[in-house]
Amino acid sequence: MEIKKIAVLGAGQMGNGIAHVCAQAGYQVKMRDIEQKFIDKAMDTIRKNLERGLKKGKITEEEVEETVGRVEGTLSLDDAVKDADLVIEAVPEIVDLKLKTWKEVDEKAPEHAILASNTSSISITQMASVTKTPERFVGMHFFNPVPVMKLVEIIKGAATSDETVDAIEQVSEKLGKETVLVNEAPGFAVNRLLVPAINEAIFAIQEGVATVEDMDKAIKLGLNWPMGPLTLADFVGLDTLLYISDYFVEEFKDSKYRAPALLRKMVRAGWVGRKAGKGFYDYSGEKPEPLTF
Ligand code: CAA
């Protein structure tokens, strides 16, 4: 079956990036969120990010307009999924919310639709189990910023069929991405390493080992990371990191994955990183200013 229509659930940081790359690859996209202001913001972000390429002469104005024109925002889940060939869910990383969303999608999406979650850590098998077609359920994990990052992790749940994996490999290739196939495990391949590494940097800040600026500089220059771990934490979102850490502790039953108290405190304060204007850096000025802890 050829995939033509894609529903993207959630218009946040990941959702708008996924909608962007799908539309740019020629798919018809319906992007769903629960408030119009989230959809408006996502449409603005998609246009701005496409215009980066326009300024550099990598795409034409016509291509920008065509891509934006292939994304339709909607507040209705029914409208988003009713004729979708592929549903990609990118709602916040909260188990109950994901399960509730998938139960609703299962009632409204066509029988043939492939169901893919962009979860960063949660069990594919658990989400698949609330649908009637677990063989068509798969993990399709993108990385931020989606238009730039080359990887899609494809995650196989207990019942995911080879045909479903093949279909996602083909879509990913059409999006210009490379794929790796991972068997289900909390955090899959990338976040299993990334989240403990970022947490360790936060523990080091908490213990006064180095300043935010120096910790970032050390890892950037010492390990050749494109961003230091605290800049990356702000970029990913501290709320997402905390959800993943708590989920790891619950799933692995191992306290080595515990979140630093500082991370939890910052999330409680709403300082969740770049999207909030404040995290380990303050983004209110022209240039991010590191905070002191
Ligand atoms: N949309 C489209 N294009 C973008 C973009 C965006 N949001 N952000 C940057 N770009 C483009 C720029 O236009 C530029 O394009 P050209 O090469 O054509 O000039 C290119 O990307 C590089 O950008 P910049 O020159 O502005 O900046 P940079 O060289 O510092 O790179 C970065 C920016 C790509 C974000 C880089 O810092 C980086 O790779 N950081 C690490 C990102 C990372 O680790 N992401 C994974 C996070 S983990 C995750 O997402 C999964 C999870 O589950 C938690």
mmCIF file of C-alpha atoms and ligand atoms in Angstrom:
data_model
loop_
_atom_site.group_PDB
_atom_site.id
_atom_site.type_symbol
_atom_site.label_atom_id
_atom_site.label_comp_id
_atom_site.label_asym_id
_atom_site.label_seq_id
_atom_site.Cartn_x
_atom_site.Cartn_y
_atom_site.Cartn_z
ATOM 1 C CA MET A 1 0.000 0.000 0.000
ATOM 2 C CA GLU A 2 1.350 3.411 -0.966
ATOM 3 C CA ILE A 3 1.440 6.002 1.782
ATOM 4 C CA LYS A 4 0.099 9.358 0.594
ATOM 5 C CA LYS A 5 -1.616 10.974 3.546
ATOM 6 C CA ILE A 6 0.054 11.441 6.921
ATOM 7 C CA ALA A 7 -1.533 12.633 10.166
ATOM 8 C CA VAL A 8 0.852 14.215 12.673
ATOM 9 C CA LEU A 9 -0.575 14.406 16.185
ATOM 10 C CA GLY A 10 0.934 17.270 18.187
ATOM 11 C CA ALA A 11 2.279 20.500 16.688
ATOM 12 C CA GLY A 12 5.043 21.082 19.225
ATOM 13 C CA GLN A 13 8.794 21.088 18.685
ATOM 14 C CA MET A 14 8.845 17.546 17.259
ATOM 15 C CA GLY A 15 5.387 17.566 15.627
ATOM 16 C CA ASN A 16 6.006 20.653 13.514
ATOM 17 C CA GLY A 17 9.407 19.326 12.437
ATOM 18 C CA ILE A 18 7.855 15.997 11.411
ATOM 19 C CA ALA A 19 5.035 17.763 9.530
ATOM 20 C CA HIS A 20 7.666 19.951 7.816
ATOM 21 C CA VAL A 21 9.800 17.066 6.501
ATOM 22 C CA CYS A 22 6.768 14.989 5.462
ATOM 23 C CA ALA A 23 5.268 17.898 3.509
ATOM 24 C CA GLN A 24 8.626 18.720 1.952
ATOM 25 C CA ALA A 25 8.879 15.114 0.751
ATOM 26 C CA GLY A 26 5.513 15.502 -1.019
ATOM 27 C CA TYR A 27 3.119 13.903 1.495
ATOM 28 C CA GLN A 28 -0.242 15.477 2.254
ATOM 29 C CA VAL A 29 -0.121 16.281 5.986
ATOM 30 C CA LYS A 30 -2.784 16.978 8.590
ATOM 31 C CA MET A 31 -1.230 18.366 11.769
ATOM 32 C CA ARG A 32 -3.448 18.184 14.824
ATOM 33 C CA ASP A 33 -3.186 19.973 18.164
ATOM 34 C CA ILE A 34 -5.646 20.881 20.896
ATOM 35 C CA GLU A 35 -5.515 24.690 20.595
ATOM 36 C CA GLN A 36 -5.384 26.937 17.527
ATOM 37 C CA LYS A 37 -2.495 28.958 19.001
ATOM 38 C CA PHE A 38 -0.264 25.832 18.943
ATOM 39 C CA ILE A 39 -1.131 25.223 15.298
ATOM 40 C CA ASP A 40 -0.511 28.873 14.351
ATOM 41 C CA LYS A 41 2.865 28.800 16.106
ATOM 42 C CA ALA A 42 3.812 25.538 14.379
ATOM 43 C CA MET A 43 2.863 26.892 10.929
ATOM 44 C CA ASP A 44 5.034 29.969 11.604
ATOM 45 C CA THR A 45 7.946 27.748 12.664
ATOM 46 C CA ILE A 46 7.631 25.563 9.557
ATOM 47 C CA ARG A 47 7.663 28.633 7.316
ATOM 48 C CA LYS A 48 10.633 30.200 9.173
ATOM 49 C CA ASN A 49 12.641 26.989 8.999
ATOM 50 C CA LEU A 50 11.893 26.565 5.283
ATOM 51 C CA GLU A 51 12.954 30.169 4.731
ATOM 52 C CA ARG A 52 16.423 29.336 6.101
ATOM 53 C CA GLY A 53 16.847 27.162 3.000
ATOM 54 C CA LEU A 54 15.328 29.864 0.778
ATOM 55 C CA LYS A 55 17.877 32.442 2.009
ATOM 56 C CA LYS A 56 20.702 30.060 1.169
ATOM 57 C CA GLY A 57 19.274 29.309 -2.282
ATOM 58 C CA LYS A 58 18.689 25.630 -1.386
ATOM 59 C CA ILE A 59 14.960 25.783 -2.136
ATOM 60 C CA THR A 60 12.778 28.093 -4.195
ATOM 61 C CA GLU A 61 9.963 30.340 -3.019
ATOM 62 C CA GLU A 62 7.576 28.090 -4.933
ATOM 63 C CA GLU A 63 8.812 25.045 -2.989
ATOM 64 C CA VAL A 64 8.306 26.899 0.303
ATOM 65 C CA GLU A 65 4.711 27.747 -0.657
ATOM 66 C CA GLU A 66 3.999 24.234 -1.933
ATOM 67 C CA THR A 67 5.397 22.657 1.242
ATOM 68 C CA VAL A 68 3.442 24.962 3.550
ATOM 69 C CA GLY A 69 0.364 24.342 1.379
ATOM 70 C CA ARG A 70 0.627 20.592 1.978
ATOM 71 C CA VAL A 71 0.269 21.056 5.768
ATOM 72 C CA GLU A 72 -3.250 21.515 7.023
ATOM 73 C CA GLY A 73 -3.737 22.331 10.697
ATOM 74 C CA THR A 74 -6.742 20.885 12.505
ATOM 75 C CA LEU A 75 -8.161 20.729 16.026
ATOM 76 C CA SER A 76 -10.144 17.591 15.265
ATOM 77 C CA LEU A 77 -8.564 14.199 15.829
ATOM 78 C CA ASP A 78 -11.242 12.620 13.668
ATOM 79 C CA ASP A 79 -10.486 14.972 10.767
ATOM 80 C CA ALA A 80 -6.725 14.358 11.160
ATOM 81 C CA VAL A 81 -6.775 10.567 11.089
ATOM 82 C CA LYS A 82 -9.964 9.514 9.285
ATOM 83 C CA ASP A 83 -8.284 9.041 5.886
ATOM 84 C CA ALA A 84 -4.626 8.802 6.944
ATOM 85 C CA ASP A 85 -2.355 6.052 5.625
ATOM 86 C CA LEU A 86 0.155 6.765 8.385
ATOM 87 C CA VAL A 87 -0.441 8.372 11.785
ATOM 88 C CA ILE A 88 2.658 9.769 13.528
ATOM 89 C CA GLU A 89 2.005 10.688 17.149
ATOM 90 C CA ALA A 90 4.172 13.353 18.795
ATOM 91 C CA VAL A 91 2.162 14.315 21.886
ATOM 92 C CA PRO A 92 3.985 15.013 25.200
ATOM 93 C CA GLU A 93 5.947 12.175 26.766
ATOM 94 C CA ILE A 94 3.278 11.151 29.328
ATOM 95 C CA VAL A 95 2.261 7.479 29.305
ATOM 96 C CA ASP A 96 -1.444 8.054 30.115
ATOM 97 C CA LEU A 97 -1.752 10.766 27.467
ATOM 98 C CA LYS A 98 -0.146 8.555 24.825
ATOM 99 C CA LEU A 99 -2.450 5.626 25.686
ATOM 100 C CA LYS A 100 -5.553 7.841 25.640
ATOM 101 C CA THR A 101 -4.524 9.314 22.277
ATOM 102 C CA TRP A 102 -3.907 5.889 20.731
ATOM 103 C CA LYS A 103 -7.247 4.520 21.998
ATOM 104 C CA GLU A 104 -9.010 7.400 20.249
ATOM 105 C CA VAL A 105 -6.945 7.040 17.061
ATOM 106 C CA ASP A 106 -7.757 3.340 16.973
ATOM 107 C CA GLU A 107 -11.480 4.131 16.841
ATOM 108 C CA LYS A 108 -11.141 6.731 14.092
ATOM 109 C CA ALA A 109 -8.253 5.758 11.783
ATOM 110 C CA PRO A 110 -8.777 3.451 8.766
ATOM 111 C CA GLU A 111 -7.969 -0.255 9.310
ATOM 112 C CA HIS A 112 -5.031 -0.107 6.878
ATOM 113 C CA ALA A 113 -3.268 2.817 8.589
ATOM 114 C CA ILE A 114 0.212 2.374 10.022
ATOM 115 C CA LEU A 115 0.423 3.721 13.565
ATOM 116 C CA ALA A 116 3.773 5.214 14.557
ATOM 117 C CA SER A 117 4.780 6.843 17.819
ATOM 118 C CA ASN A 118 7.581 9.381 18.034
ATOM 119 C CA THR A 119 8.006 8.514 21.713
ATOM 120 C CA SER A 120 11.502 9.059 23.097
ATOM 121 C CA SER A 121 11.345 6.173 25.547
ATOM 122 C CA ILE A 122 7.908 4.642 26.161
ATOM 123 C CA SER A 123 7.084 0.989 25.382
ATOM 124 C CA ILE A 124 5.812 0.451 21.830
ATOM 125 C CA THR A 125 4.212 -2.835 22.945
ATOM 126 C CA GLN A 126 2.225 -1.064 25.668
ATOM 127 C CA MET A 127 0.882 1.555 23.240
ATOM 128 C CA ALA A 128 0.202 -1.079 20.556
ATOM 129 C CA SER A 129 -1.807 -3.116 23.058
ATOM 130 C CA VAL A 130 -4.587 -0.490 23.198
ATOM 131 C CA THR A 131 -5.112 -0.739 19.414
ATOM 132 C CA LYS A 132 -6.785 -3.449 17.310
ATOM 133 C CA THR A 133 -3.784 -3.729 14.979
ATOM 134 C CA PRO A 134 -0.591 -4.102 17.087
ATOM 135 C CA GLU A 135 1.162 -5.597 14.051
ATOM 136 C CA ARG A 136 0.807 -2.210 12.371
ATOM 137 C CA PHE A 137 2.176 -0.292 15.376
ATOM 138 C CA VAL A 138 5.805 0.845 15.397
ATOM 139 C CA GLY A 139 8.190 3.398 16.939
ATOM 140 C CA MET A 140 9.405 6.137 14.585
ATOM 141 C CA HIS A 141 11.756 8.291 16.611
ATOM 142 C CA PHE A 142 12.965 11.569 15.078
ATOM 143 C CA PHE A 143 15.595 13.925 16.464
ATOM 144 C CA ASN A 144 15.463 17.654 17.042
ATOM 145 C CA PRO A 145 15.755 19.730 14.844
ATOM 146 C CA VAL A 146 13.896 17.274 12.627
ATOM 147 C CA PRO A 147 14.691 18.972 9.293
ATOM 148 C CA VAL A 148 18.428 18.748 10.090
ATOM 149 C CA MET A 149 19.005 15.516 12.017
ATOM 150 C CA LYS A 150 19.619 12.546 9.756
ATOM 151 C CA LEU A 151 18.452 9.687 11.994
ATOM 152 C CA VAL A 152 15.138 7.925 12.488
ATOM 153 C CA GLU A 153 15.184 5.122 15.061
ATOM 154 C CA ILE A 154 12.640 2.468 14.062
ATOM 155 C CA ILE A 155 11.473 0.505 17.091
ATOM 156 C CA LYS A 156 9.902 -2.903 16.872
ATOM 157 C CA GLY A 157 7.359 -3.799 19.539
ATOM 158 C CA ALA A 158 6.442 -7.392 20.415
ATOM 159 C CA ALA A 159 3.850 -7.658 17.610
ATOM 160 C CA THR A 160 5.215 -5.207 14.987
ATOM 161 C CA SER A 161 5.266 -6.934 11.595
ATOM 162 C CA ASP A 162 8.156 -6.875 9.128
ATOM 163 C CA GLU A 163 5.823 -5.236 6.577
ATOM 164 C CA THR A 164 5.261 -2.333 8.980
ATOM 165 C CA VAL A 165 9.011 -1.915 9.519
ATOM 166 C CA ASP A 166 9.543 -1.992 5.722
ATOM 167 C CA ALA A 167 6.891 0.686 5.191
ATOM 168 C CA ILE A 168 8.505 2.990 7.776
ATOM 169 C CA GLU A 169 11.945 2.390 6.254
ATOM 170 C CA GLN A 170 10.563 3.479 2.883
ATOM 171 C CA VAL A 171 8.890 6.605 4.273
ATOM 172 C CA SER A 172 12.077 7.524 6.185
ATOM 173 C CA GLU A 173 14.125 7.141 3.025
ATOM 174 C CA LYS A 174 11.710 9.403 1.166
ATOM 175 C CA LEU A 175 12.177 11.957 3.977
ATOM 176 C CA GLY A 176 15.935 11.817 3.338
ATOM 177 C CA LYS A 177 16.672 10.075 6.655
ATOM 178 C CA GLU A 178 18.907 7.167 7.633
ATOM 179 C CA THR A 179 17.377 4.494 9.853
ATOM 180 C CA VAL A 180 18.443 2.048 12.537
ATOM 181 C CA LEU A 181 16.247 -0.815 13.691
ATOM 182 C CA VAL A 182 16.035 -1.212 17.453
ATOM 183 C CA ASN A 183 14.240 -3.832 19.494
ATOM 184 C CA GLU A 184 12.046 -2.378 22.157
ATOM 185 C CA ALA A 185 13.813 -1.294 25.351
ATOM 186 C CA PRO A 186 13.343 1.875 27.415
ATOM 187 C CA GLY A 187 14.989 4.807 25.586
ATOM 188 C CA PHE A 188 15.841 2.545 22.608
ATOM 189 C CA ALA A 189 19.454 3.185 21.488
ATOM 190 C CA VAL A 190 20.053 6.945 21.507
ATOM 191 C CA ASN A 191 18.244 8.150 24.633
ATOM 192 C CA ARG A 192 19.544 5.251 26.686
ATOM 193 C CA LEU A 193 22.942 6.908 26.351
ATOM 194 C CA LEU A 194 21.979 10.555 25.952
ATOM 195 C CA VAL A 195 19.696 10.980 28.973
ATOM 196 C CA PRO A 196 22.127 9.516 31.575
ATOM 197 C CA ALA A 197 24.918 11.609 29.999
ATOM 198 C CA ILE A 198 22.938 14.858 30.274
ATOM 199 C CA ASN A 199 21.817 13.946 33.797
ATOM 200 C CA GLU A 200 25.443 13.360 34.802
ATOM 201 C CA ALA A 201 26.329 16.861 33.563
ATOM 202 C CA ILE A 202 23.465 18.261 35.701
ATOM 203 C CA PHE A 203 24.677 16.271 38.744
ATOM 204 C CA ALA A 204 28.120 17.813 38.177
ATOM 205 C CA ILE A 205 26.615 21.334 38.118
ATOM 206 C CA GLN A 206 24.644 20.507 41.284
ATOM 207 C CA GLU A 207 27.879 19.409 42.988
ATOM 208 C CA GLY A 208 29.781 22.534 41.917
ATOM 209 C CA VAL A 209 32.210 20.641 39.677
ATOM 210 C CA ALA A 210 32.104 23.360 36.995
ATOM 211 C CA THR A 211 30.002 26.277 35.810
ATOM 212 C CA VAL A 212 27.310 25.725 33.178
ATOM 213 C CA GLU A 213 29.461 27.507 30.619
ATOM 214 C CA ASP A 214 32.605 25.486 31.391
ATOM 215 C CA MET A 215 30.797 22.138 31.473
ATOM 216 C CA ASP A 216 29.378 22.891 28.021
ATOM 217 C CA LYS A 217 32.739 24.119 26.738
ATOM 218 C CA ALA A 218 34.496 21.018 28.106
ATOM 219 C CA ILE A 219 32.199 18.572 26.338
ATOM 220 C CA LYS A 220 31.938 20.615 23.134
ATOM 221 C CA LEU A 221 35.666 20.966 22.698
ATOM 222 C CA GLY A 222 36.784 17.816 24.513
ATOM 223 C CA LEU A 223 34.321 15.423 22.847
ATOM 224 C CA ASN A 224 33.437 17.368 19.723
ATOM 225 C CA TRP A 225 29.701 17.473 20.501
ATOM 226 C CA PRO A 226 27.954 20.167 18.412
ATOM 227 C CA MET A 227 26.342 21.492 21.616
ATOM 228 C CA GLY A 228 27.392 21.090 25.254
ATOM 229 C CA PRO A 229 25.110 18.877 27.402
ATOM 230 C CA LEU A 230 23.398 21.773 29.191
ATOM 231 C CA THR A 231 22.707 23.651 25.959
ATOM 232 C CA LEU A 232 21.386 20.365 24.592
ATOM 233 C CA ALA A 233 19.230 19.864 27.726
ATOM 234 C CA ASP A 234 17.648 23.293 27.141
ATOM 235 C CA PHE A 235 17.211 22.427 23.460
ATOM 236 C CA VAL A 236 15.493 19.067 24.088
ATOM 237 C CA GLY A 237 13.409 20.465 26.983
ATOM 238 C CA LEU A 238 14.021 19.774 30.667
ATOM 239 C CA ASP A 239 10.450 18.520 31.060
ATOM 240 C CA THR A 240 11.074 15.818 28.441
ATOM 241 C CA LEU A 241 14.350 14.825 30.105
ATOM 242 C CA LEU A 242 12.605 14.509 33.463
ATOM 243 C CA TYR A 243 9.788 12.366 32.026
ATOM 244 C CA ILE A 244 12.335 10.069 30.417
ATOM 245 C CA SER A 245 14.484 9.792 33.572
ATOM 246 C CA ASP A 246 11.465 8.958 35.750
ATOM 247 C CA TYR A 247 10.299 6.426 33.168
ATOM 248 C CA PHE A 248 13.750 4.786 33.114
ATOM 249 C CA VAL A 249 13.765 4.383 36.911
ATOM 250 C CA GLU A 250 10.303 2.823 36.774
ATOM 251 C CA GLU A 251 11.093 0.482 33.878
ATOM 252 C CA PHE A 252 14.677 -0.550 34.674
ATOM 253 C CA LYS A 253 14.012 -0.613 38.458
ATOM 254 C CA ASP A 254 17.439 0.919 38.804
ATOM 255 C CA SER A 255 18.168 4.170 40.639
ATOM 256 C CA LYS A 256 21.235 4.833 38.509
ATOM 257 C CA TYR A 257 18.851 6.512 36.030
ATOM 258 C CA ARG A 258 17.403 8.892 38.663
ATOM 259 C CA ALA A 259 16.939 12.547 37.720
ATOM 260 C CA PRO A 260 19.091 15.129 39.518
ATOM 261 C CA ALA A 261 17.155 17.169 42.132
ATOM 262 C CA LEU A 262 18.196 20.310 40.251
ATOM 263 C CA LEU A 263 16.457 19.086 37.068
ATOM 264 C CA ARG A 264 13.234 18.393 38.977
ATOM 265 C CA LYS A 265 13.391 21.776 40.722
ATOM 266 C CA MET A 266 13.851 23.596 37.412
ATOM 267 C CA VAL A 267 10.923 21.778 35.800
ATOM 268 C CA ARG A 268 8.731 22.649 38.815
ATOM 269 C CA ALA A 269 9.738 26.302 38.357
ATOM 270 C CA GLY A 270 8.767 26.149 34.678
ATOM 271 C CA TRP A 271 12.365 26.757 33.554
ATOM 272 C CA VAL A 272 12.195 23.977 30.998
ATOM 273 C CA GLY A 273 14.730 25.356 28.535
ATOM 274 C CA ARG A 274 14.738 27.258 25.280
ATOM 275 C CA LYS A 275 10.992 26.939 24.608
ATOM 276 C CA ALA A 276 10.300 28.641 27.991
ATOM 277 C CA GLY A 277 12.984 31.322 27.542
ATOM 278 C CA LYS A 278 14.890 29.946 30.544
ATOM 279 C CA GLY A 279 16.701 26.772 31.545
ATOM 280 C CA PHE A 280 20.418 26.429 32.184
ATOM 281 C CA TYR A 281 20.672 29.608 30.077
ATOM 282 C CA ASP A 282 18.544 32.724 29.978
ATOM 283 C CA TYR A 283 17.314 33.319 26.418
ATOM 284 C CA SER A 284 15.732 36.749 26.944
ATOM 285 C CA GLY A 285 18.691 38.707 25.587
ATOM 286 C CA GLU A 286 20.442 38.707 22.247
ATOM 287 C CA LYS A 287 22.721 35.839 23.247
ATOM 288 C CA PRO A 288 22.014 33.003 25.751
ATOM 289 C CA GLU A 289 23.419 33.850 29.205
ATOM 290 C CA PRO A 290 24.456 30.926 31.457
ATOM 291 C CA LEU A 291 22.844 30.879 34.903
ATOM 292 C CA THR A 292 24.692 30.216 38.158
ATOM 293 C CA PHE A 293 23.607 27.318 40.377
HETATM 294 N N1 CAA B 1 15.064 23.740 10.883
HETATM 295 C C1 CAA B 1 15.663 23.720 9.682
HETATM 296 N N2 CAA B 1 16.982 23.921 9.525
HETATM 297 C C2 CAA B 1 17.705 24.192 10.626
HETATM 298 C C3 CAA B 1 17.136 24.227 11.913
HETATM 299 C C4 CAA B 1 15.752 24.000 12.015
HETATM 300 N N3 CAA B 1 15.107 24.021 13.182
HETATM 301 N N4 CAA B 1 18.120 24.498 12.812
HETATM 302 C C5 CAA B 1 19.260 24.621 12.112
HETATM 303 N N5 CAA B 1 19.017 24.423 10.800
HETATM 304 C C6 CAA B 1 19.982 24.393 9.694
HETATM 305 C C7 CAA B 1 20.626 25.727 9.440
HETATM 306 O O1 CAA B 1 19.873 26.497 8.532
HETATM 307 C C8 CAA B 1 21.966 25.321 8.832
HETATM 308 O O2 CAA B 1 21.766 24.949 7.480
HETATM 309 P P1 CAA B 1 22.963 24.933 6.387
HETATM 310 O O3 CAA B 1 23.852 23.778 6.743
HETATM 311 O O4 CAA B 1 22.242 24.732 5.118
HETATM 312 O O5 CAA B 1 23.649 26.248 6.516
HETATM 313 C C9 CAA B 1 22.311 24.037 9.611
HETATM 314 O O6 CAA B 1 21.070 23.541 10.115
HETATM 315 C C10 CAA B 1 23.244 24.303 10.768
HETATM 316 O O7 CAA B 1 22.657 25.293 11.589
HETATM 317 P P2 CAA B 1 23.416 26.568 12.170
HETATM 318 O O8 CAA B 1 24.541 26.944 11.265
HETATM 319 O O9 CAA B 1 22.402 27.606 12.505
HETATM 320 O O10 CAA B 1 23.937 26.109 13.578
HETATM 321 P P3 CAA B 1 24.869 24.934 14.003
HETATM 322 O O11 CAA B 1 25.916 24.633 13.000
HETATM 323 O O12 CAA B 1 25.243 25.304 15.378
HETATM 324 O O13 CAA B 1 23.897 23.668 14.075
HETATM 325 C C11 CAA B 1 22.394 22.238 15.177
HETATM 326 C C12 CAA B 1 22.711 23.669 14.796
HETATM 327 C C13 CAA B 1 22.139 21.433 13.916
HETATM 328 C C14 CAA B 1 21.123 22.287 16.001
HETATM 329 C C15 CAA B 1 23.625 21.653 15.950
HETATM 330 O O14 CAA B 1 23.964 22.480 17.018
HETATM 331 C C16 CAA B 1 23.370 20.258 16.478
HETATM 332 O O15 CAA B 1 23.455 19.278 15.752
HETATM 333 N N6 CAA B 1 23.073 20.139 17.812
HETATM 334 C C17 CAA B 1 22.802 18.868 18.452
HETATM 335 C C18 CAA B 1 21.383 18.479 18.178
HETATM 336 C C19 CAA B 1 21.042 17.160 18.807
HETATM 337 O O16 CAA B 1 21.814 16.487 19.457
HETATM 338 N N7 CAA B 1 19.774 16.750 18.612
HETATM 339 C C20 CAA B 1 19.256 15.556 19.186
HETATM 340 C C21 CAA B 1 18.600 15.855 20.469
HETATM 341 S S1 CAA B 1 17.923 14.414 21.205
HETATM 342 C C22 CAA B 1 16.413 14.257 20.508
HETATM 343 O O17 CAA B 1 15.941 15.061 19.763
HETATM 344 C C23 CAA B 1 15.663 13.017 20.812
HETATM 345 C C24 CAA B 1 14.968 12.901 22.077
HETATM 346 O O18 CAA B 1 14.122 12.029 22.140
HETATM 347 C C25 CAA B 1 15.259 13.666 23.299
#
